[in-house]
Coordinates of C-alpha atoms in Angstrom, one line a residue:
M176 CA -178.3 191.3 57.9
G177 CA -180.8 189.4 59.9
R178 CA -179.4 186.1 59.0
D179 CA -176.0 187.2 60.2
L180 CA -177.5 188.3 63.5
L181 CA -179.3 185.1 64.0
F182 CA -176.1 183.1 63.1
R183 CA -174.2 185.1 65.7
A184 CA -176.8 184.8 68.4
L185 CA -176.8 180.9 67.8
V186 CA -173.0 180.8 68.1
W187 CA -173.1 182.7 71.6
C188 CA -176.0 180.5 72.8
I189 CA -174.2 177.5 72.0
A190 CA -171.0 178.6 73.8
L191 CA -172.9 179.8 76.9
I192 CA -175.1 176.6 77.2
G193 CA -171.8 174.6 77.0
A194 CA -170.2 176.7 79.6
G195 CA -173.2 176.3 81.8
I196 CA -173.0 172.5 81.5
A197 CA -169.4 172.3 82.0
L198 CA -168.8 174.6 84.9
P199 CA -170.6 172.5 87.4
A200 CA -168.8 169.5 86.2
A201 CA -165.3 171.3 86.7
A202 CA -166.3 172.1 90.2
M203 CA -167.2 168.5 91.3
P204 CA -164.8 166.5 93.4
T205 CA -162.2 164.4 91.5
V206 CA -162.7 161.3 93.8
S207 CA -166.1 160.0 94.8
G208 CA -165.1 157.0 97.1
A209 CA -167.0 156.2 100.3
S210 CA -164.1 157.4 102.5
V211 CA -162.3 160.7 101.6
Q212 CA -160.3 163.0 103.7
R213 CA -158.6 166.3 102.7
A214 CA -156.0 168.3 104.3
A215 CA -157.2 170.5 107.3
C216 CA -154.0 172.0 108.6
S217 CA -150.4 172.6 107.5
V218 CA -146.9 173.7 108.7
S219 CA -144.0 174.7 106.4
G220 CA -140.3 174.8 107.3
P221 CA -137.0 173.1 106.4
A222 CA -136.6 169.5 105.6
N223 CA -133.7 168.7 108.1
I224 CA -136.0 167.5 110.8
S225 CA -137.5 164.1 110.5
L226 CA -141.3 164.1 110.1
A227 CA -141.7 162.1 113.4
R228 CA -139.8 164.6 115.4
L229 CA -141.7 167.5 113.8
T230 CA -145.1 166.0 114.7
A231 CA -143.8 165.3 118.2
S232 CA -142.6 168.8 118.7
Q233 CA -146.2 170.1 118.6
P234 CA -145.7 172.7 115.9
V235 CA -148.1 175.6 115.3
W236 CA -150.4 174.3 112.6
N237 CA -152.0 176.8 110.1
C238 CA -155.5 175.6 109.4
A239 CA -156.6 178.5 107.0
A240 CA -157.7 176.8 103.8
G241 CA -155.5 177.1 100.8
N242 CA -152.8 179.0 102.4
F243 CA -149.5 177.1 101.6
D244 CA -146.0 178.6 101.6
L245 CA -144.2 177.4 98.5
S246 CA -141.2 179.2 99.3
Q247 CA -140.4 176.7 102.1
E248 CA -138.4 173.6 101.5
R249 CA -141.1 171.3 103.0
T250 CA -144.7 171.6 103.8
V251 CA -146.5 169.1 106.2
L252 CA -150.2 168.5 106.0
R253 CA -152.3 167.0 108.8
M254 CA -155.4 165.0 108.0
E255 CA -157.6 163.6 110.8
I256 CA -159.1 160.3 110.2
G257 CA -161.9 161.1 112.9
R258 CA -163.1 157.8 114.0
E259 CA -163.8 156.5 117.5
P260 CA -161.1 154.4 118.9
G261 CA -161.2 150.8 117.9
T262 CA -163.9 151.4 115.0
V263 CA -164.0 148.8 112.5
D264 CA -164.5 150.6 109.1
E265 CA -164.2 148.7 105.7
N266 CA -163.9 152.2 104.0
L267 CA -160.8 153.2 105.9
P268 CA -158.5 155.2 103.5
R269 CA -155.8 153.1 101.8
F270 CA -154.5 155.4 99.2
L271 CA -153.0 159.0 98.9
I272 CA -154.4 160.5 95.8
G273 CA -152.9 163.7 94.2
R274 CA -152.5 165.8 91.2
S275 CA -149.5 165.0 89.0
A276 CA -147.7 168.3 89.7
T277 CA -144.0 168.3 90.3
F278 CA -142.5 167.6 93.7
K279 CA -139.2 166.0 95.0
R280 CA -140.4 163.7 97.6
I281 CA -143.5 162.8 99.6
E282 CA -143.4 161.2 103.1
I283 CA -146.5 159.8 104.7
L284 CA -146.8 159.1 108.4
A285 CA -149.9 157.4 110.0
E286 CA -150.2 158.2 113.9
D287 CA -152.3 156.1 116.2
R288 CA -153.8 157.4 119.4
D289 CA -151.3 155.4 121.4
G290 CA -148.5 157.3 119.7
S291 CA -147.3 154.4 117.5
M292 CA -146.4 155.5 113.9
R293 CA -145.9 154.0 110.6
T294 CA -144.3 155.7 107.5
R295 CA -143.8 155.4 103.8
G296 CA -141.9 157.6 101.4
Y297 CA -141.9 158.1 97.7
S298 CA -140.1 160.2 95.2
F299 CA -142.0 161.9 92.3
G300 CA -140.9 159.1 89.9
E301 CA -142.2 156.4 92.4
V302 CA -145.8 157.3 92.6
Q303 CA -148.2 155.5 90.4
P304 CA -150.0 157.4 87.7
G305 CA -153.8 157.3 88.0
L306 CA -156.8 158.0 85.8
P307 CA -158.6 160.1 85.2
D308 CA -157.7 163.9 85.5
L309 CA -153.9 163.5 85.6
R310 CA -153.8 162.1 89.1
Y311 CA -151.4 159.8 90.9
S312 CA -151.8 157.3 93.8
A313 CA -149.5 156.2 96.7
A314 CA -150.2 153.4 99.2
L315 CA -150.6 154.6 102.7
P316 CA -149.0 153.0 105.7
A317 CA -151.4 150.7 107.5
I318 CA -154.4 152.7 108.5
T319 CA -156.4 151.1 111.4
G320 CA -159.4 152.0 113.6
H321 CA -157.0 153.4 116.0
T322 CA -155.4 155.8 113.6
R323 CA -155.9 159.5 114.5
F324 CA -153.7 161.5 112.2
V325 CA -152.1 161.1 108.9
Y326 CA -149.3 163.5 108.1
I327 CA -148.1 164.2 104.6
A328 CA -144.7 165.9 104.1
V329 CA -144.1 167.4 100.5
E330 CA -140.8 168.6 99.5
G331 CA -140.0 170.6 96.5
A332 CA -143.5 171.5 95.6
G333 CA -143.7 173.7 92.5
Q334 CA -147.5 174.5 92.5
Q335 CA -150.1 175.0 95.1
I336 CA -152.3 172.4 93.3
V337 CA -149.9 169.7 94.7
F338 CA -151.6 170.5 98.1
D339 CA -155.1 171.5 97.1
Q340 CA -155.8 168.2 95.4
L341 CA -154.2 165.9 98.0
E342 CA -156.7 163.5 99.6
L343 CA -157.0 160.2 101.3
A344 CA -159.4 157.7 99.6
D345 CA -160.3 153.9 100.1
E346 CA -160.1 153.3 96.4
L347 CA -158.0 154.1 93.4
P348 CA -159.0 156.9 90.9
G349 CA -161.2 155.7 88.0
N350 CA -163.2 153.0 90.0
A351 CA -166.1 155.1 91.0
S352 CA -169.2 155.1 88.8
R353 CA -168.9 158.8 88.1
E354 CA -165.4 158.5 87.0
R355 CA -166.1 155.5 84.7
G356 CA -168.8 157.8 83.0
L357 CA -166.1 160.5 82.7
L358 CA -163.7 158.0 81.2
L359 CA -166.4 157.0 78.6
F360 CA -167.0 160.6 77.7
L361 CA -163.2 161.2 77.3
A362 CA -162.9 158.0 75.1
V363 CA -165.8 159.4 72.8
L364 CA -164.1 162.7 72.8
C365 CA -160.8 160.9 71.5
G366 CA -162.9 159.5 68.7
M367 CA -164.2 163.0 68.0
I368 CA -160.8 164.4 67.7
M369 CA -159.6 161.6 65.6
M370 CA -162.1 162.4 62.8
P371 CA -160.8 165.8 61.8
L372 CA -157.4 164.2 61.4
A373 CA -158.6 162.3 58.3
F374 CA -160.5 165.3 57.0
N375 CA -157.5 167.6 57.4
L376 CA -155.3 165.3 55.3
A377 CA -158.1 164.9 52.7
F378 CA -158.7 168.6 52.4
Y379 CA -155.0 169.4 52.3
R380 CA -154.5 167.4 49.2
I381 CA -157.1 169.6 47.5
L382 CA -156.6 173.0 49.0
R383 CA -153.0 173.1 50.0
E384 CA -153.7 175.6 52.7
P385 CA -151.4 175.7 55.7
F386 CA -154.2 176.3 58.2
L387 CA -155.2 172.6 57.6
L388 CA -151.7 171.4 58.8
W389 CA -151.9 173.6 61.8
H390 CA -155.4 172.3 62.6
L391 CA -154.0 168.8 62.1
A392 CA -151.3 169.8 64.7
L393 CA -153.8 171.2 67.0
S394 CA -156.0 168.0 66.9
I395 CA -152.9 165.8 67.6
C396 CA -151.9 167.8 70.6
A397 CA -155.5 167.8 71.9
L398 CA -155.7 164.1 71.4
A399 CA -152.3 163.6 73.3
Q400 CA -153.7 165.9 76.1
I401 CA -156.8 163.7 76.5
V402 CA -154.9 160.4 76.2
L403 CA -152.3 161.5 78.9
T404 CA -154.6 163.2 81.4
A405 CA -157.3 160.4 81.2
G406 CA -154.7 157.8 81.7
F407 CA -155.6 155.9 78.3
Y408 CA -151.7 155.7 77.6
T409 CA -151.5 153.0 80.2
W410 CA -153.0 150.6 77.8
F411 CA -150.3 151.0 75.3
V412 CA -147.1 152.2 77.1
D413 CA -145.6 152.6 80.7
L414 CA -144.7 156.1 81.5
S415 CA -142.8 157.4 84.5
M416 CA -144.4 160.5 86.3
Q417 CA -141.6 162.7 84.7
Q418 CA -142.4 161.5 81.3
L419 CA -146.1 161.9 81.9
R420 CA -145.7 165.5 83.2
A421 CA -143.5 166.5 80.2
G422 CA -146.0 164.9 77.8
V423 CA -149.0 166.8 79.4
V424 CA -147.0 170.1 79.2
V425 CA -145.8 169.6 75.6
S426 CA -149.3 168.7 74.4
L427 CA -150.9 171.6 76.2
G428 CA -148.3 174.2 75.0
G429 CA -148.7 172.6 71.4
M430 CA -152.3 173.3 71.5
I431 CA -151.6 176.9 72.3
V432 CA -149.0 177.2 69.6
S433 CA -151.2 175.5 67.0
A434 CA -154.2 177.5 67.8
A435 CA -152.3 180.7 67.3
M436 CA -150.8 179.4 63.9
F437 CA -154.0 178.1 62.9
A438 CA -155.8 181.5 63.6
A439 CA -153.1 183.4 61.7
H440 CA -153.7 181.4 58.6
F441 CA -157.3 180.6 58.9
I442 CA -158.8 184.0 59.2
E443 CA -159.5 185.5 55.8
P444 CA -157.2 187.9 54.0
G445 CA -158.1 191.4 54.8
K446 CA -160.0 190.4 57.9
L447 CA -157.2 190.6 60.2
S448 CA -154.3 193.2 60.1
P449 CA -150.7 192.1 59.3
A450 CA -149.6 193.3 62.7
M451 CA -152.2 191.1 64.3
R452 CA -151.0 188.2 62.2
R453 CA -147.4 188.8 63.2
A454 CA -148.6 189.0 66.8
L455 CA -150.1 185.6 66.6
M456 CA -147.0 184.1 65.1
F457 CA -144.8 185.8 67.8
G458 CA -147.1 184.5 70.4
A459 CA -146.7 181.0 69.0
L460 CA -142.9 181.3 69.4
W461 CA -143.3 182.6 72.8
A462 CA -145.7 179.8 73.8
G463 CA -143.2 177.2 72.4
F464 CA -140.4 178.7 74.4
I465 CA -142.2 178.6 77.8
T466 CA -143.5 175.3 77.0
L467 CA -140.0 173.8 76.5
V468 CA -138.8 175.5 79.6
H469 CA -141.6 174.2 81.8
A470 CA -141.5 170.7 80.2
S471 CA -137.6 170.4 80.8
A472 CA -138.2 170.7 84.7
I473 CA -134.9 172.4 85.3
E474 CA -134.3 171.7 88.9
N475 CA -132.5 175.0 89.6
L476 CA -135.7 176.9 88.4
G477 CA -137.8 175.3 91.0
R478 CA -141.3 176.7 91.0
Y479 CA -140.3 179.5 88.7
S480 CA -140.7 177.3 85.5
S481 CA -144.4 176.9 86.5
D482 CA -144.6 180.7 87.2
L483 CA -143.1 181.3 83.8
F484 CA -145.4 179.0 82.0
Y485 CA -148.7 180.3 83.6
F486 CA -147.4 183.9 83.3
G487 CA -146.6 183.4 79.6
S488 CA -150.0 181.5 79.0
A489 CA -151.7 184.3 80.7
M490 CA -150.1 186.7 78.2
M491 CA -151.7 184.8 75.3
L492 CA -155.3 185.1 76.6
P493 CA -155.6 188.9 75.8
L494 CA -153.9 188.3 72.4
F495 CA -156.5 185.8 71.4
A496 CA -159.3 188.2 72.7
M497 CA -157.8 191.1 70.6
V498 CA -157.6 188.9 67.4
M499 CA -161.2 187.7 67.9
W500 CA -162.4 191.3 68.4
S501 CA -160.3 192.6 65.4
A502 CA -161.6 189.9 63.2
I503 CA -165.2 190.3 64.2
R504 CA -165.0 194.2 63.6
S505 CA -163.6 193.4 60.1
G506 CA -166.3 191.1 59.1
S507 CA -164.6 187.9 59.2
R508 CA -166.8 184.9 58.8
A509 CA -164.1 182.3 59.9
I510 CA -163.7 184.0 63.4
W511 CA -167.2 183.0 64.4
F512 CA -166.3 179.3 64.1
Q513 CA -163.2 180.1 66.2
L514 CA -165.2 181.9 68.7
I515 CA -167.4 178.9 69.2
G516 CA -164.6 176.7 69.8
W517 CA -162.3 179.1 71.9
T518 CA -164.8 180.4 74.3
P519 CA -164.9 177.4 76.7
L520 CA -161.1 176.9 76.3
F521 CA -160.7 180.6 76.9
L522 CA -162.6 180.4 80.2
A523 CA -160.9 177.3 81.3
G524 CA -157.5 179.0 80.7
S525 CA -158.5 182.0 82.6
A526 CA -159.6 179.8 85.5
R527 CA -156.5 178.0 85.6
V528 CA -154.3 181.2 85.4
I529 CA -156.3 183.1 88.0
S530 CA -156.5 180.3 90.5
Y531 CA -152.7 179.8 90.1
F532 CA -151.8 183.4 90.9
V533 CA -154.4 184.1 93.6
P534 CA -153.4 182.3 96.9
E535 CA -156.8 182.7 98.4
L536 CA -158.3 180.5 95.6
T537 CA -158.0 176.8 95.3
Q538 CA -156.1 176.1 92.2
T539 CA -158.1 174.3 89.6
D540 CA -157.6 172.7 86.1
A541 CA -161.2 173.4 85.2
N542 CA -161.1 170.0 83.4
G543 CA -164.8 169.9 82.9
L544 CA -164.8 173.0 81.0
F545 CA -161.6 172.1 79.2
H546 CA -162.8 168.9 78.0
F547 CA -166.0 170.4 76.9
G548 CA -164.0 173.1 75.1
I549 CA -162.0 170.6 73.3
A550 CA -165.2 168.7 72.0
L551 CA -166.7 172.1 70.9
E552 CA -163.5 173.2 69.3
C553 CA -163.2 170.0 67.4
V554 CA -166.8 170.3 66.1
A555 CA -166.7 174.1 65.4
T556 CA -163.3 174.1 63.8
A557 CA -164.3 171.0 61.5
L558 CA -167.4 173.0 60.5
G559 CA -165.1 176.2 59.9
V560 CA -162.7 174.1 57.8
A561 CA -165.6 172.6 55.9
D562 CA -167.0 176.0 55.3
R563 CA -163.7 177.4 54.1
F564 CA -163.4 174.4 51.8
M565 CA -166.7 175.2 50.2
I566 CA -165.7 178.9 49.8
V567 CA -162.4 178.1 48.2
R568 CA -163.9 175.4 46.1
R569 CA -166.5 178.0 45.0
Q570 CA -163.8 180.6 44.2
R571 CA -161.8 178.0 42.3
D572 CA -164.9 177.1 40.3
Q573 CA -165.5 180.7 39.5
A574 CA -161.9 181.2 38.5
I575 CA -162.1 178.1 36.4
S576 CA -165.4 179.3 34.8
K577 CA -163.7 182.8 34.1
A578 CA -160.7 181.2 32.6
R579 CA -163.0 179.1 30.3
L580 CA -165.0 182.1 29.4
S581 CA -161.9 184.0 28.7
E582 CA -160.6 181.2 26.5
A583 CA -163.9 180.9 24.9
L584 CA -163.9 184.5 24.1
S585 CA -160.5 184.4 22.8
E586 CA -161.7 181.5 20.4
C587 CA -164.7 183.2 19.4
D588 CA -165.2 186.1 16.7
P589 CA -167.0 188.9 18.6
L590 CA -168.8 190.2 15.6
T591 CA -170.4 187.0 14.2
G592 CA -170.2 184.7 17.2
L593 CA -168.5 182.0 15.1
M594 CA -165.2 180.5 16.1
N595 CA -161.9 181.9 14.9
R596 CA -158.8 180.2 13.9
R597 CA -157.5 179.9 17.4
G598 CA -160.7 177.9 18.3
I599 CA -160.2 175.4 15.4
E600 CA -156.7 175.0 14.4
P601 CA -155.3 173.6 17.8
R602 CA -158.0 170.8 17.7
F603 CA -157.8 170.2 14.0
A604 CA -156.3 166.8 14.4
E605 CA -159.1 165.9 16.9
L606 CA -161.8 167.1 14.5
R607 CA -160.2 165.0 11.6
A608 CA -160.5 162.0 13.8
L609 CA -164.1 162.8 14.5
G610 CA -164.8 162.6 10.8
F611 CA -164.5 166.3 9.6
H612 CA -162.9 165.6 6.3
T613 CA -164.1 168.4 4.1
F614 CA -162.4 171.9 4.1
A615 CA -164.2 174.7 2.5
L616 CA -162.7 178.3 2.3
I617 CA -165.3 180.9 1.4
D618 CA -164.7 184.6 0.5
L619 CA -167.3 187.4 -0.2
D620 CA -167.0 188.7 -3.7
R621 CA -166.1 192.6 -4.0
F622 CA -167.0 193.1 -0.3
K623 CA -164.8 196.2 -0.1
L624 CA -167.3 198.0 -2.3
V625 CA -170.0 197.2 0.3
N626 CA -168.0 199.0 3.0
D627 CA -167.0 201.8 0.7
T628 CA -170.4 202.5 -0.6
H629 CA -172.6 201.9 2.7
G630 CA -170.2 202.2 5.5
H631 CA -168.5 199.7 7.9
A632 CA -171.8 199.4 10.1
V633 CA -173.5 198.0 6.9
G634 CA -170.6 195.9 6.3
D635 CA -170.7 194.4 9.8
A636 CA -174.5 193.6 9.3
V637 CA -173.5 191.7 6.1
L638 CA -171.0 189.7 7.8
Q639 CA -173.4 188.8 10.6
A640 CA -175.9 187.8 8.0
V641 CA -173.3 185.5 6.2
A642 CA -172.6 183.8 9.6
Q643 CA -176.3 183.0 9.8
A644 CA -176.4 181.6 6.3
L645 CA -173.5 179.3 7.1
E646 CA -175.8 177.5 9.7
P647 CA -173.2 175.6 11.7
D648 CA -174.6 172.4 13.3
E649 CA -173.2 169.1 14.5
N650 CA -171.8 168.1 11.1
V651 CA -170.8 171.7 9.9
L652 CA -168.3 173.9 11.8
A653 CA -168.1 177.5 10.6
M654 CA -165.5 180.0 11.5
R655 CA -164.5 183.5 10.5
L656 CA -160.7 183.8 9.7
G657 CA -160.9 187.6 9.4
G658 CA -162.3 190.2 7.1
E659 CA -164.6 188.6 4.6
E660 CA -163.1 185.1 4.7
F661 CA -164.8 182.1 6.3
V662 CA -163.9 178.5 6.6
L663 CA -166.3 175.5 6.8
L664 CA -165.3 172.0 8.3
L665 CA -167.8 169.4 7.2
R666 CA -168.4 165.7 7.8
G667 CA -170.9 163.2 6.3
S668 CA -171.6 161.5 2.9
D669 CA -172.8 164.7 1.0
T670 CA -170.4 167.5 2.2
H671 CA -170.2 169.1 -1.3
R672 CA -173.9 169.6 -1.2
M673 CA -174.0 171.0 2.4
A674 CA -171.2 173.3 1.6
E675 CA -172.5 174.6 -1.7
Q676 CA -176.1 175.0 -0.2
R677 CA -174.7 177.3 2.4
R678 CA -172.5 179.3 -0.1
T679 CA -175.5 179.9 -2.3
A680 CA -177.8 181.0 0.6
I681 CA -175.5 184.0 1.3
P682 CA -177.1 186.4 -1.3
T683 CA -180.6 185.5 -0.2
R684 CA -179.8 185.9 3.5
T685 CA -177.9 189.0 3.4
A686 CA -180.6 190.7 1.2
G687 CA -183.2 189.7 3.6
E688 CA -181.2 190.8 6.8
V689 CA -179.5 193.9 5.4
P690 CA -182.0 196.4 3.8
G691 CA -180.8 199.1 1.5
L692 CA -178.0 197.0 -0.3
D693 CA -177.7 198.1 -4.1
R694 CA -176.4 194.7 -5.1
L695 CA -176.4 191.0 -4.1
V696 CA -173.6 189.9 -2.0
T697 CA -172.2 186.7 -3.5
A698 CA -169.3 184.4 -2.4
S699 CA -166.8 182.2 -4.1
M700 CA -165.5 178.9 -2.4
G701 CA -162.6 176.6 -2.8
L702 CA -163.4 173.1 -1.3
I703 CA -161.0 170.1 -0.6
E704 CA -162.4 166.7 0.4
M705 CA -159.9 164.6 2.2
P706 CA -159.9 160.7 2.4
L707 CA -161.3 159.3 5.6
E708 CA -158.2 157.4 6.0
G709 CA -154.7 158.6 5.2
L710 CA -153.2 162.1 5.0
E711 CA -153.8 162.3 9.0
A712 CA -150.7 164.3 9.2
T713 CA -152.0 167.1 6.9
S714 CA -152.1 170.3 8.8
F715 CA -154.7 173.0 8.8
N716 CA -152.2 175.5 7.3
E717 CA -151.5 173.0 4.3
L718 CA -155.3 172.5 3.7
Y719 CA -155.7 176.4 3.9
V720 CA -153.0 177.0 1.4
R721 CA -154.5 174.4 -1.2
A722 CA -158.0 175.8 -0.6
D723 CA -156.8 179.3 -1.2
E724 CA -155.5 178.1 -4.6
L725 CA -158.9 176.7 -5.5
L726 CA -160.7 179.9 -4.2
Y727 CA -158.3 181.9 -6.5
Q728 CA -159.4 179.8 -9.4
A729 CA -163.0 180.4 -8.5
K730 CA -162.3 184.1 -8.5
E731 CA -160.4 184.0 -11.7
A732 CA -163.4 182.1 -13.5
G733 CA -165.8 184.9 -12.7
R734 CA -166.6 184.8 -8.9
N735 CA -169.9 183.5 -7.3
R736 CA -168.7 179.9 -7.9
A737 CA -167.0 177.1 -6.2
V738 CA -164.0 174.9 -7.1
F739 CA -163.8 171.5 -5.7
E740 CA -160.9 169.1 -5.3
K741 CA -160.8 165.4 -3.8
L742 CA -157.5 165.2 -2.2
I743 CA -155.5 162.0 -2.7
G744 CA -152.0 163.5 -2.2
F745 CA -150.2 166.8 -2.8
P746 CA -148.5 166.6 -6.4
D747 CA -145.6 169.0 -7.0
R748 CA -147.3 172.2 -8.3
R749 CA -144.2 174.5 -8.2
G750 CA -144.7 177.2 -11.0
E751 CA -148.1 176.3 -12.0
R752 CA -151.7 176.3 -10.8
R753 CA -153.7 173.1 -11.3
P754 CA -157.3 173.7 -12.1
G755 CA -160.0 172.1 -10.1
K756 CA -163.7 171.2 -10.9
Q757 CA -165.7 174.3 -11.2
V758 CA -169.3 174.8 -10.1
A759 CA -170.8 178.1 -11.1
A760 CA -173.7 179.6 -9.2

């Protein structure tokens, strides 16, 4: 119990420490250039008036932070450069930096103090993807020391984050020292994600468990998410903004789908109710549906595709919480690995959903926490998979041991501990090849009298003493066929003597081990010696039949003796018994 509590406390400490490290990183600005301006005021309205006429008409600017009306066709942001007239500044902004969220068109107007204007316009597909953090860049009209305002008109914005992360900068994203460090971290994270890919494939070949395939899918989606949002894809392929956006949405939705299916199959049987497992599977279907709708960017849906995606994702958060709570209450071991990996991702998802639906909050991706969550999820889930692998392997080994034990018990005589016919006959050809060339059939003389006179308990004790007298070793295999009948398989150069020595030891051993017997227990034996080469096809049953004939001769000759025969070939003995060599006790 104490070890479990320590383990769980360690889990929560790791998760909370990670959250404490990542939350400040998530709150840091995305661009750290020497000259950055952010939107101060905005005005919304129809797009049928040119941007120049709108700014000249002196509209009523709304300077309340984060208050953007997405229902309007166009929103115009005003940024003040804030330099003294004629100031020469090498760090004047040259680029518009924004978050790669859907919009139709952006028009940028630079206005100087003397009223002169310069404009540039871009569609969503014309802006340039930047790195990291899923941003884009667009060149500004010429900005000089006389420029006072920069106006940015955004048409068809689907999310508030389009405006929240708009800024002017003097350098492209990814060039600042902090951002280069972030890119290095993300590159290392990609390497961490790639390691479980090979592990999952290797483990699946052994375990054949579906949760390994779902974790493989989860890792692939997480890798795609990092590669796309960090901009690493630019080293391999050119993507338009539409393609980039679709890839990001699909990979993020794929992570949700894979996580739900992974949990449904990973949590141990009996530790999660069937209803909860079905809920996870239906949740995965729902997440796949909203992902496809959002990724398709259906123009008629406008911002409602984003609303559907965020609302649908919000529905998954309480589902995951209920699953974790239910599995914890049921004593699941696997869920603690999930809890480690999911806690930062759960917090990042909550931050995204809450900031999306609360207008007073600046919309955030919480990417610092999200990236940390992916790293922790990879480590925790890899440990969980390895733990499950060891558990399944241990269970498999135990099952194999039980099967072997059952097989051994089925091949073993429970009274004497000797092998039975089932333990020898299937391997008879193999034993012949190992040199066991002598077959001896031993039967106790008048054993029925022992049972009738002293009872079956004494009879059983006699049989146990006989088994000890037969002394099986590496050159002598002994088995009990049933009743008072035994078989010896022998190898070596003096098998006649070894077999006869054991037969003649039976009276002495039984007399010493079983007190109260009124007579010696003797045995008769029929022995066949086969050639070392030849007659390999002779079966156990054929030898048994011939040894039984020799045993019958020993019984007919007065019992307590052995009849030997060296086998060269089977002559035709129909209608007659051929006497063998007799040795009396």
